[in-house]
């Protein structure tokens, strides 16, 4: 897959399995059938719930952020980031939020800031993109959730 010039990537994120969903919706298998690789960009609490995807293609998953209301740690056994070479491109897979307590505090700050702005979520997403560009200047692609 590294040396191919093009591939098909299936991307999903924020499934919050099994806290918000008991399992993946059945149509996911149809949607991802035929992809070369699957990237889960964070917030799966129990990686075992992604096993059906492993039957379709190689799967990479990263840790998400903390959701205290759900008693969710976002997949604490998963890495914060995965660095891959796919179709000759340097790819970073991350949830996008900074890790740990400081990351949670920054998220609260960013959400408050965006809620007070007319731009709302656009402002929050732009801040995440700026932060990821600074953190991964050599990446060709950054996938985040």
CSV table of N, CA and C in Angstrom, one decimal:
chain,number,residue,atom,x,y,z
A,1,UNK,N,0.8,-1.2,0.0
A,1,UNK,CA,0.0,0.0,0.0
A,1,UNK,C,0.9,1.3,0.0
A,2,UNK,N,2.1,1.2,0.6
A,2,UNK,CA,2.9,2.3,0.6
A,2,UNK,C,3.3,2.8,-0.8
A,3,UNK,N,3.6,1.9,-1.7
A,3,UNK,CA,4.1,2.3,-3.0
A,3,UNK,C,3.1,2.5,-4.0
A,4,UNK,N,1.8,2.2,-3.7
A,4,UNK,CA,0.8,2.5,-4.7
A,4,UNK,C,0.5,4.0,-4.8
A,5,UNK,N,0.1,4.4,-6.0
A,5,UNK,CA,-0.1,5.9,-6.2
A,5,UNK,C,-1.5,6.3,-5.7
A,6,UNK,N,-2.4,5.4,-5.6
A,6,UNK,CA,-3.7,5.8,-5.0
A,6,UNK,C,-4.3,4.6,-4.3
A,7,UNK,N,-5.1,4.9,-3.2
A,7,UNK,CA,-5.8,3.9,-2.5
A,7,UNK,C,-7.1,4.5,-2.0
A,8,UNK,N,-8.0,3.6,-1.6
A,8,UNK,CA,-9.3,4.1,-1.0
A,8,UNK,C,-9.3,3.9,0.5
A,9,UNK,N,-9.5,5.0,1.2
A,9,UNK,CA,-9.5,5.0,2.7
A,9,UNK,C,-10.9,5.2,3.2
A,10,UNK,N,-11.2,4.3,4.2
A,10,UNK,CA,-12.5,4.5,4.9
A,10,UNK,C,-12.2,5.2,6.2
A,11,UNK,N,-12.9,6.3,6.5
A,11,UNK,CA,-12.6,7.0,7.7
A,11,UNK,C,-13.9,7.1,8.6
A,12,UNK,N,-13.7,6.9,9.9
A,12,UNK,CA,-14.8,7.1,10.8
A,12,UNK,C,-14.2,7.6,12.1
A,13,UNK,N,-15.1,8.2,12.9
A,13,UNK,CA,-14.6,8.8,14.2
A,13,UNK,C,-15.8,8.9,15.1
A,14,UNK,N,-15.5,9.1,16.4
A,14,UNK,CA,-16.5,9.4,17.4
A,14,UNK,C,-17.6,8.4,17.5
A,15,UNK,N,-17.3,7.2,17.4
A,15,UNK,CA,-18.4,6.2,17.5
A,15,UNK,C,-18.8,5.9,18.9
A,16,UNK,N,-17.9,6.2,19.8
A,16,UNK,CA,-18.2,6.1,21.3
A,16,UNK,C,-18.8,4.7,21.6
A,17,UNK,N,-18.2,3.7,21.0
A,17,UNK,CA,-18.7,2.3,21.3
A,17,UNK,C,-18.1,1.8,22.6
A,18,UNK,N,-18.8,1.2,23.5
A,18,UNK,CA,-20.2,0.9,23.4
A,18,UNK,C,-21.1,1.9,24.2
A,19,UNK,N,-20.6,3.1,24.5
A,19,UNK,CA,-21.4,3.9,25.4
A,19,UNK,C,-22.6,4.7,24.7
A,20,UNK,N,-22.3,5.1,23.5
A,20,UNK,CA,-23.4,5.8,22.8
A,20,UNK,C,-24.1,4.9,21.8
A,21,UNK,N,-23.3,4.0,21.2
A,21,UNK,CA,-23.9,3.0,20.4
A,21,UNK,C,-23.5,1.6,20.9
A,22,UNK,N,-24.4,0.7,20.8
A,22,UNK,CA,-24.0,-0.7,21.3
A,22,UNK,C,-23.1,-1.4,20.4
A,23,UNK,N,-23.2,-1.1,19.1
A,23,UNK,CA,-22.4,-1.7,18.1
A,23,UNK,C,-22.4,-0.9,16.8
A,24,UNK,N,-21.5,-1.2,15.9
A,24,UNK,CA,-21.5,-0.4,14.6
A,24,UNK,C,-22.8,-0.7,13.9
A,25,UNK,N,-23.3,0.3,13.2
A,25,UNK,CA,-24.5,0.1,12.4
A,25,UNK,C,-24.2,-1.0,11.3
A,26,UNK,N,-25.1,-1.8,10.9
A,26,UNK,CA,-24.8,-2.9,9.9
A,26,UNK,C,-24.4,-2.3,8.6
A,27,UNK,N,-24.9,-1.2,8.2
A,27,UNK,CA,-24.5,-0.6,6.9
A,27,UNK,C,-23.1,-0.2,6.7
A,28,UNK,N,-22.4,-0.1,7.9
A,28,UNK,CA,-20.9,0.3,7.8
A,28,UNK,C,-20.2,-0.8,7.0
A,29,UNK,N,-20.5,-2.0,7.1
A,29,UNK,CA,-19.8,-3.1,6.3
A,29,UNK,C,-20.0,-2.8,4.8
A,30,UNK,N,-21.2,-2.5,4.4
A,30,UNK,CA,-21.4,-2.2,3.0
A,30,UNK,C,-20.7,-1.0,2.5
A,31,UNK,N,-20.7,0.0,3.4
A,31,UNK,CA,-20.0,1.3,3.0
A,31,UNK,C,-18.5,1.1,2.9
A,32,UNK,N,-17.9,0.3,3.8
A,32,UNK,CA,-16.4,0.2,3.8
A,32,UNK,C,-15.9,-1.0,2.9
A,33,UNK,N,-16.8,-1.8,2.4
A,33,UNK,CA,-16.4,-2.9,1.6
A,33,UNK,C,-15.6,-2.4,0.4
A,34,UNK,N,-14.4,-3.0,0.2
A,34,UNK,CA,-13.6,-2.6,-0.9
A,34,UNK,C,-12.5,-1.6,-0.6
A,35,UNK,N,-12.6,-1.0,0.6
A,35,UNK,CA,-11.5,0.0,0.9
A,35,UNK,C,-10.2,-0.7,1.2
A,36,UNK,N,-9.1,0.0,1.0
A,36,UNK,CA,-7.8,-0.5,1.2
A,36,UNK,C,-7.3,-0.5,2.7
A,37,UNK,N,-7.8,0.5,3.4
A,37,UNK,CA,-7.4,0.7,4.8
A,37,UNK,C,-8.6,1.5,5.5
A,38,UNK,N,-8.7,1.2,6.8
A,38,UNK,CA,-9.7,1.9,7.6
A,38,UNK,C,-9.0,2.7,8.7
A,39,UNK,N,-9.4,4.0,8.8
A,39,UNK,CA,-8.8,4.8,9.9
A,39,UNK,C,-10.0,5.3,10.8
A,40,UNK,N,-9.8,5.0,12.1
A,40,UNK,CA,-10.8,5.4,13.1
A,40,UNK,C,-10.1,6.6,13.9
A,41,UNK,N,-10.6,7.8,13.7
A,41,UNK,CA,-9.9,9.0,14.2
A,41,UNK,C,-10.3,9.3,15.7
A,42,UNK,N,-10.5,8.3,16.5
A,42,UNK,CA,-10.7,8.6,17.9
A,42,UNK,C,-12.1,8.5,18.4
A,43,UNK,N,-12.1,8.3,19.7
A,43,UNK,CA,-13.4,8.2,20.5
A,43,UNK,C,-14.1,6.8,20.2
A,44,UNK,N,-13.4,5.8,20.3
A,44,UNK,CA,-14.0,4.4,20.4
A,44,UNK,C,-13.5,3.9,21.8
A,45,UNK,N,-14.4,3.6,22.7
A,45,UNK,CA,-14.0,3.2,24.0
A,45,UNK,C,-13.6,1.8,24.2
A,46,UNK,N,-14.0,0.9,23.3
A,46,UNK,CA,-13.7,-0.5,23.4
A,46,UNK,C,-13.3,-0.9,22.0
A,47,UNK,N,-12.0,-1.1,21.8
A,47,UNK,CA,-11.5,-1.5,20.4
A,47,UNK,C,-12.1,-2.8,19.9
A,48,UNK,N,-12.5,-3.6,20.8
A,48,UNK,CA,-13.1,-4.9,20.4
A,48,UNK,C,-14.4,-4.7,19.5
A,49,UNK,N,-15.1,-3.6,19.7
A,49,UNK,CA,-16.3,-3.3,18.9
A,49,UNK,C,-15.9,-2.9,17.5
A,50,UNK,N,-14.6,-2.7,17.2
A,50,UNK,CA,-14.2,-2.4,15.8
A,50,UNK,C,-13.8,-3.7,15.0
A,51,UNK,N,-13.8,-4.9,15.7
A,51,UNK,CA,-13.4,-6.1,15.1
A,51,UNK,C,-14.0,-6.4,13.7
A,52,UNK,N,-15.3,-6.1,13.6
A,52,UNK,CA,-15.9,-6.4,12.2
A,52,UNK,C,-15.2,-5.6,11.1
A,53,UNK,N,-14.7,-4.4,11.4
A,53,UNK,CA,-13.9,-3.7,10.4
A,53,UNK,C,-12.6,-4.3,10.0
A,54,UNK,N,-12.0,-5.0,10.9
A,54,UNK,CA,-10.7,-5.7,10.7
A,54,UNK,C,-10.9,-6.8,9.6
A,55,UNK,N,-12.1,-7.3,9.5
A,55,UNK,CA,-12.3,-8.3,8.4
A,55,UNK,C,-12.4,-7.7,7.0
A,56,UNK,N,-12.6,-6.4,7.0
A,56,UNK,CA,-12.7,-5.7,5.7
A,56,UNK,C,-11.4,-5.2,5.2
A,57,UNK,N,-10.6,-4.7,6.1
A,57,UNK,CA,-9.3,-4.0,5.6
A,57,UNK,C,-8.4,-3.8,6.9
A,58,UNK,N,-7.2,-3.5,6.7
A,58,UNK,CA,-6.3,-3.2,7.8
A,58,UNK,C,-6.9,-2.0,8.5
A,59,UNK,N,-6.9,-2.0,9.9
A,59,UNK,CA,-7.6,-1.0,10.7
A,59,UNK,C,-6.5,-0.3,11.6
A,60,UNK,N,-6.6,1.0,11.6
A,60,UNK,CA,-5.8,1.8,12.5
A,60,UNK,C,-6.7,2.7,13.3
A,61,UNK,N,-6.5,2.8,14.6
A,61,UNK,CA,-7.4,3.6,15.5
A,61,UNK,C,-6.5,4.3,16.5
A,62,UNK,N,-7.0,5.5,16.9
A,62,UNK,CA,-6.3,6.3,17.9
A,62,UNK,C,-7.3,6.6,19.0
A,63,UNK,N,-6.7,7.0,20.1
A,63,UNK,CA,-7.4,7.4,21.3
A,63,UNK,C,-8.1,8.7,21.1
A,64,UNK,N,-9.3,8.9,21.7
A,64,UNK,CA,-10.0,10.1,21.6
A,64,UNK,C,-9.8,11.0,22.8
A,65,UNK,N,-10.8,11.8,23.1
A,65,UNK,CA,-10.7,12.7,24.3
A,65,UNK,C,-11.6,12.2,25.4
A,66,UNK,N,-11.5,12.8,26.5
A,66,UNK,CA,-12.3,12.4,27.7
A,66,UNK,C,-13.7,13.0,27.6
A,67,UNK,N,-14.8,12.1,27.9
A,67,UNK,CA,-16.1,12.6,27.9
A,67,UNK,C,-16.7,12.2,29.3
A,68,UNK,N,-16.6,13.1,30.3
A,68,UNK,CA,-16.9,12.8,31.6
A,68,UNK,C,-18.3,12.4,31.8
A,69,UNK,N,-19.2,13.0,31.1
A,69,UNK,CA,-20.7,12.6,31.2
A,69,UNK,C,-21.0,11.2,30.8
A,70,UNK,N,-20.2,10.7,29.9
A,70,UNK,CA,-20.3,9.3,29.5
A,70,UNK,C,-19.4,8.3,30.3
A,71,UNK,N,-18.7,8.9,31.2
A,71,UNK,CA,-17.6,8.1,31.9
A,71,UNK,C,-16.7,7.4,30.9
A,72,UNK,N,-16.4,8.2,29.9
A,72,UNK,CA,-15.6,7.6,28.7
A,72,UNK,C,-14.2,8.2,28.7
A,73,UNK,N,-13.2,7.4,28.5
A,73,UNK,CA,-11.9,7.8,28.4
A,73,UNK,C,-11.4,7.8,27.0
A,74,UNK,N,-12.3,7.6,26.0
A,74,UNK,CA,-11.9,7.7,24.6
A,74,UNK,C,-11.0,6.7,24.0
A,75,UNK,N,-10.9,5.5,24.7
A,75,UNK,CA,-10.0,4.5,24.2
A,75,UNK,C,-8.6,4.6,24.8
A,76,UNK,N,-8.6,4.5,26.1
A,76,UNK,CA,-7.3,4.8,26.8
A,76,UNK,C,-6.2,3.8,26.5
A,77,UNK,N,-6.5,2.7,25.9
A,77,UNK,CA,-5.4,1.8,25.5
A,77,UNK,C,-4.8,2.0,24.1
A,78,UNK,N,-5.4,2.9,23.4
A,78,UNK,CA,-5.0,3.2,22.0
A,78,UNK,C,-3.9,4.3,22.0
A,79,UNK,N,-3.1,4.4,21.0
A,79,UNK,CA,-2.1,5.5,20.9
A,79,UNK,C,-2.8,6.8,20.6
A,80,UNK,N,-2.1,7.9,21.0
A,80,UNK,CA,-2.6,9.2,20.7
A,80,UNK,C,-2.6,9.5,19.2
A,81,UNK,N,-1.5,9.0,18.6
A,81,UNK,CA,-1.4,9.3,17.1
A,81,UNK,C,-0.8,8.0,16.5
A,82,UNK,N,-1.1,7.9,15.2
A,82,UNK,CA,-0.5,6.9,14.4
A,82,UNK,C,0.1,7.6,13.1
A,83,UNK,N,1.4,7.3,12.8
A,83,UNK,CA,2.0,7.8,11.6
A,83,UNK,C,2.2,6.7,10.6
A,84,UNK,N,1.6,7.0,9.4
A,84,UNK,CA,1.6,6.0,8.3
A,84,UNK,C,2.1,6.5,7.0
A,85,UNK,N,2.5,5.7,6.1
A,85,UNK,CA,2.8,6.1,4.8
A,85,UNK,C,1.7,5.3,3.9
A,86,UNK,N,0.9,6.1,3.3
A,86,UNK,CA,-0.2,5.5,2.5
A,86,UNK,C,-0.1,6.2,1.1
A,87,UNK,N,0.0,5.4,0.1
A,87,UNK,CA,0.0,5.9,-1.3
A,87,UNK,C,1.1,7.0,-1.4
A,88,UNK,N,2.2,6.7,-0.9
A,88,UNK,CA,3.4,7.6,-0.9
A,88,UNK,C,3.2,8.9,-0.2
A,89,UNK,N,2.3,9.0,0.7
A,89,UNK,CA,2.0,10.2,1.4
A,89,UNK,C,2.2,9.9,2.9
A,90,UNK,N,2.8,10.9,3.6
A,90,UNK,CA,2.9,10.8,5.1
A,90,UNK,C,1.6,11.2,5.7
A,91,UNK,N,1.0,10.3,6.4
A,91,UNK,CA,-0.3,10.5,7.0
A,91,UNK,C,-0.2,10.4,8.5
A,92,UNK,N,-0.8,11.3,9.2
A,92,UNK,CA,-0.9,11.3,10.7
A,92,UNK,C,-2.4,11.1,11.0
A,93,UNK,N,-2.7,10.1,11.8
A,93,UNK,CA,-4.0,9.8,12.3
A,93,UNK,C,-4.1,10.3,13.8
A,94,UNK,N,-5.0,11.1,14.1
A,94,UNK,CA,-5.1,11.6,15.5
A,94,UNK,C,-6.6,12.0,15.7
A,95,UNK,N,-6.9,12.2,17.0
A,95,UNK,CA,-8.3,12.7,17.2
A,95,UNK,C,-8.3,14.2,17.0
A,96,UNK,N,-7.2,14.8,17.2
A,96,UNK,CA,-7.1,16.3,17.0
A,96,UNK,C,-7.0,17.1,18.2
A,97,UNK,N,-7.5,16.5,19.3
A,97,UNK,CA,-7.4,17.3,20.6
A,97,UNK,C,-6.1,17.0,21.3
A,98,UNK,N,-5.6,17.9,22.0
A,98,UNK,CA,-4.4,17.7,22.8
A,98,UNK,C,-4.7,16.7,23.9
A,99,UNK,N,-3.7,15.8,24.2
A,99,UNK,CA,-4.0,14.7,25.2
A,99,UNK,C,-4.0,15.2,26.6
A,100,UNK,N,-4.6,14.4,27.4
A,100,UNK,CA,-4.6,14.6,28.9
A,100,UNK,C,-5.5,15.8,29.4
A,101,UNK,N,-5.2,16.1,30.6
A,101,UNK,CA,-6.0,17.2,31.3
A,101,UNK,C,-5.9,18.5,30.6
A,102,UNK,N,-4.7,18.8,30.2
A,102,UNK,CA,-4.5,20.1,29.5
A,102,UNK,C,-5.3,20.1,28.2
A,103,UNK,N,-5.3,19.0,27.5
A,103,UNK,CA,-6.1,19.0,26.3
A,103,UNK,C,-7.6,19.2,26.6
A,104,UNK,N,-8.1,18.6,27.7
A,104,UNK,CA,-9.5,18.8,28.1
A,104,UNK,C,-9.8,20.3,28.4
A,105,UNK,N,-8.8,20.9,29.1
A,105,UNK,CA,-9.0,22.3,29.4
A,105,UNK,C,-9.0,23.2,28.2
A,106,UNK,N,-8.1,22.9,27.2
A,106,UNK,CA,-8.1,23.6,26.0
A,106,UNK,C,-9.4,23.4,25.2
A,107,UNK,N,-9.9,22.2,25.2
A,107,UNK,CA,-11.2,21.9,24.5
A,107,UNK,C,-12.3,22.8,25.1
A,108,UNK,N,-12.4,22.8,26.5
A,108,UNK,CA,-13.4,23.6,27.1
A,108,UNK,C,-13.2,25.1,26.7
A,109,UNK,N,-12.0,25.6,26.7
A,109,UNK,CA,-11.7,27.0,26.3
A,109,UNK,C,-12.2,27.2,24.8
A,110,UNK,N,-11.8,26.3,24.0
A,110,UNK,CA,-12.1,26.5,22.5
A,110,UNK,C,-13.6,26.4,22.3
A,111,UNK,N,-14.3,25.5,23.0
A,111,UNK,CA,-15.8,25.4,22.9
A,111,UNK,C,-16.5,26.6,23.4
A,112,UNK,N,-16.0,27.2,24.5
A,112,UNK,CA,-16.6,28.4,25.0
A,112,UNK,C,-16.3,29.6,24.0
A,113,UNK,N,-15.1,29.6,23.5
A,113,UNK,CA,-14.8,30.7,22.6
A,113,UNK,C,-15.7,30.6,21.3
A,114,UNK,N,-15.8,29.4,20.8
A,114,UNK,CA,-16.6,29.2,19.6
A,114,UNK,C,-18.1,29.5,19.8
A,115,UNK,N,-18.6,29.2,21.0
A,115,UNK,CA,-20.0,29.4,21.3
A,115,UNK,C,-20.3,30.9,21.5
A,116,UNK,N,-19.3,31.7,21.8
A,116,UNK,CA,-19.5,33.1,21.9
A,116,UNK,C,-19.3,33.8,20.5
A,117,UNK,N,-18.9,33.1,19.5
A,117,UNK,CA,-18.6,33.7,18.2
A,117,UNK,C,-19.7,33.4,17.2
A,118,UNK,N,-19.9,34.3,16.3
A,118,UNK,CA,-20.9,34.1,15.2
A,118,UNK,C,-20.4,32.9,14.3
A,119,UNK,N,-19.1,32.7,14.3
A,119,UNK,CA,-18.6,31.6,13.4
A,119,UNK,C,-18.8,30.2,14.0
A,120,UNK,N,-19.0,30.1,15.4
A,120,UNK,CA,-19.2,28.9,16.1
A,120,UNK,C,-18.3,27.8,15.8
A,121,UNK,N,-18.8,26.6,15.3
A,121,UNK,CA,-18.0,25.4,15.0
A,121,UNK,C,-16.9,25.7,14.0
A,122,UNK,N,-17.1,26.6,13.0
A,122,UNK,CA,-16.0,26.9,12.0
A,122,UNK,C,-14.8,27.4,12.7
A,123,UNK,N,-15.0,28.3,13.7
A,123,UNK,CA,-13.8,28.8,14.5
A,123,UNK,C,-13.1,27.7,15.2
A,124,UNK,N,-13.8,26.8,15.8
A,124,UNK,CA,-13.3,25.7,16.6
A,124,UNK,C,-12.5,24.8,15.6
A,125,UNK,N,-13.0,24.5,14.5
A,125,UNK,CA,-12.4,23.6,13.5
A,125,UNK,C,-11.1,24.3,13.0
A,126,UNK,N,-11.2,25.6,12.7
A,126,UNK,CA,-10.0,26.3,12.2
A,126,UNK,C,-8.9,26.3,13.2
A,127,UNK,N,-9.2,26.4,14.5
A,127,UNK,CA,-8.2,26.4,15.5
A,127,UNK,C,-7.5,25.0,15.6
A,128,UNK,N,-8.3,23.9,15.5
A,128,UNK,CA,-7.8,22.6,15.5
A,128,UNK,C,-6.9,22.4,14.3
A,129,UNK,N,-7.3,22.8,13.1
A,129,UNK,CA,-6.5,22.7,11.9
A,129,UNK,C,-5.1,23.4,12.1
A,130,UNK,N,-5.2,24.6,12.6
A,130,UNK,CA,-3.9,25.4,12.8
A,130,UNK,C,-3.0,24.7,13.8
A,131,UNK,N,-3.6,24.1,14.9
A,131,UNK,CA,-2.8,23.4,15.9
A,131,UNK,C,-2.1,22.2,15.3
A,132,UNK,N,-2.9,21.4,14.5
A,132,UNK,CA,-2.4,20.2,13.9
A,132,UNK,C,-1.3,20.5,12.8
A,133,UNK,N,-1.5,21.6,12.1
A,133,UNK,CA,-0.4,22.0,11.1
A,133,UNK,C,0.9,22.3,11.8
A,134,UNK,N,0.8,23.0,12.9
A,134,UNK,CA,2.0,23.4,13.7
A,134,UNK,C,2.6,22.1,14.3
A,135,UNK,N,1.8,21.2,14.7
A,135,UNK,CA,2.3,20.0,15.4
A,135,UNK,C,2.9,19.0,14.4
A,136,UNK,N,2.4,19.0,13.1
A,136,UNK,CA,2.8,18.0,12.1
A,136,UNK,C,3.2,18.7,10.8
A,137,UNK,N,4.3,19.5,10.8
A,137,UNK,CA,4.6,20.2,9.6
A,137,UNK,C,5.1,19.4,8.5
A,138,UNK,N,5.5,18.2,8.7
A,138,UNK,CA,6.0,17.3,7.6
A,138,UNK,C,5.0,16.3,7.1
A,139,UNK,N,3.8,16.4,7.7
A,139,UNK,CA,2.7,15.5,7.2
A,139,UNK,C,2.1,16.0,5.9
A,140,UNK,N,1.8,15.1,5.0
A,140,UNK,CA,1.1,15.4,3.8
A,140,UNK,C,-0.4,15.5,4.1
A,141,UNK,N,-0.9,14.6,5.0
A,141,UNK,CA,-2.3,14.5,5.3
A,141,UNK,C,-2.4,14.3,6.8
A,142,UNK,N,-3.3,15.0,7.5
A,142,UNK,CA,-3.6,14.8,8.9
A,142,UNK,C,-5.1,14.5,8.9
A,143,UNK,N,-5.4,13.3,9.4
A,143,UNK,CA,-6.8,12.8,9.6
A,143,UNK,C,-7.1,13.0,11.0
A,144,UNK,N,-8.2,13.7,11.3
A,144,UNK,CA,-8.6,13.9,12.7
A,144,UNK,C,-10.1,13.9,12.8
A,145,UNK,N,-10.6,13.6,14.0
A,145,UNK,CA,-12.0,13.4,14.2
A,145,UNK,C,-12.7,14.4,15.1
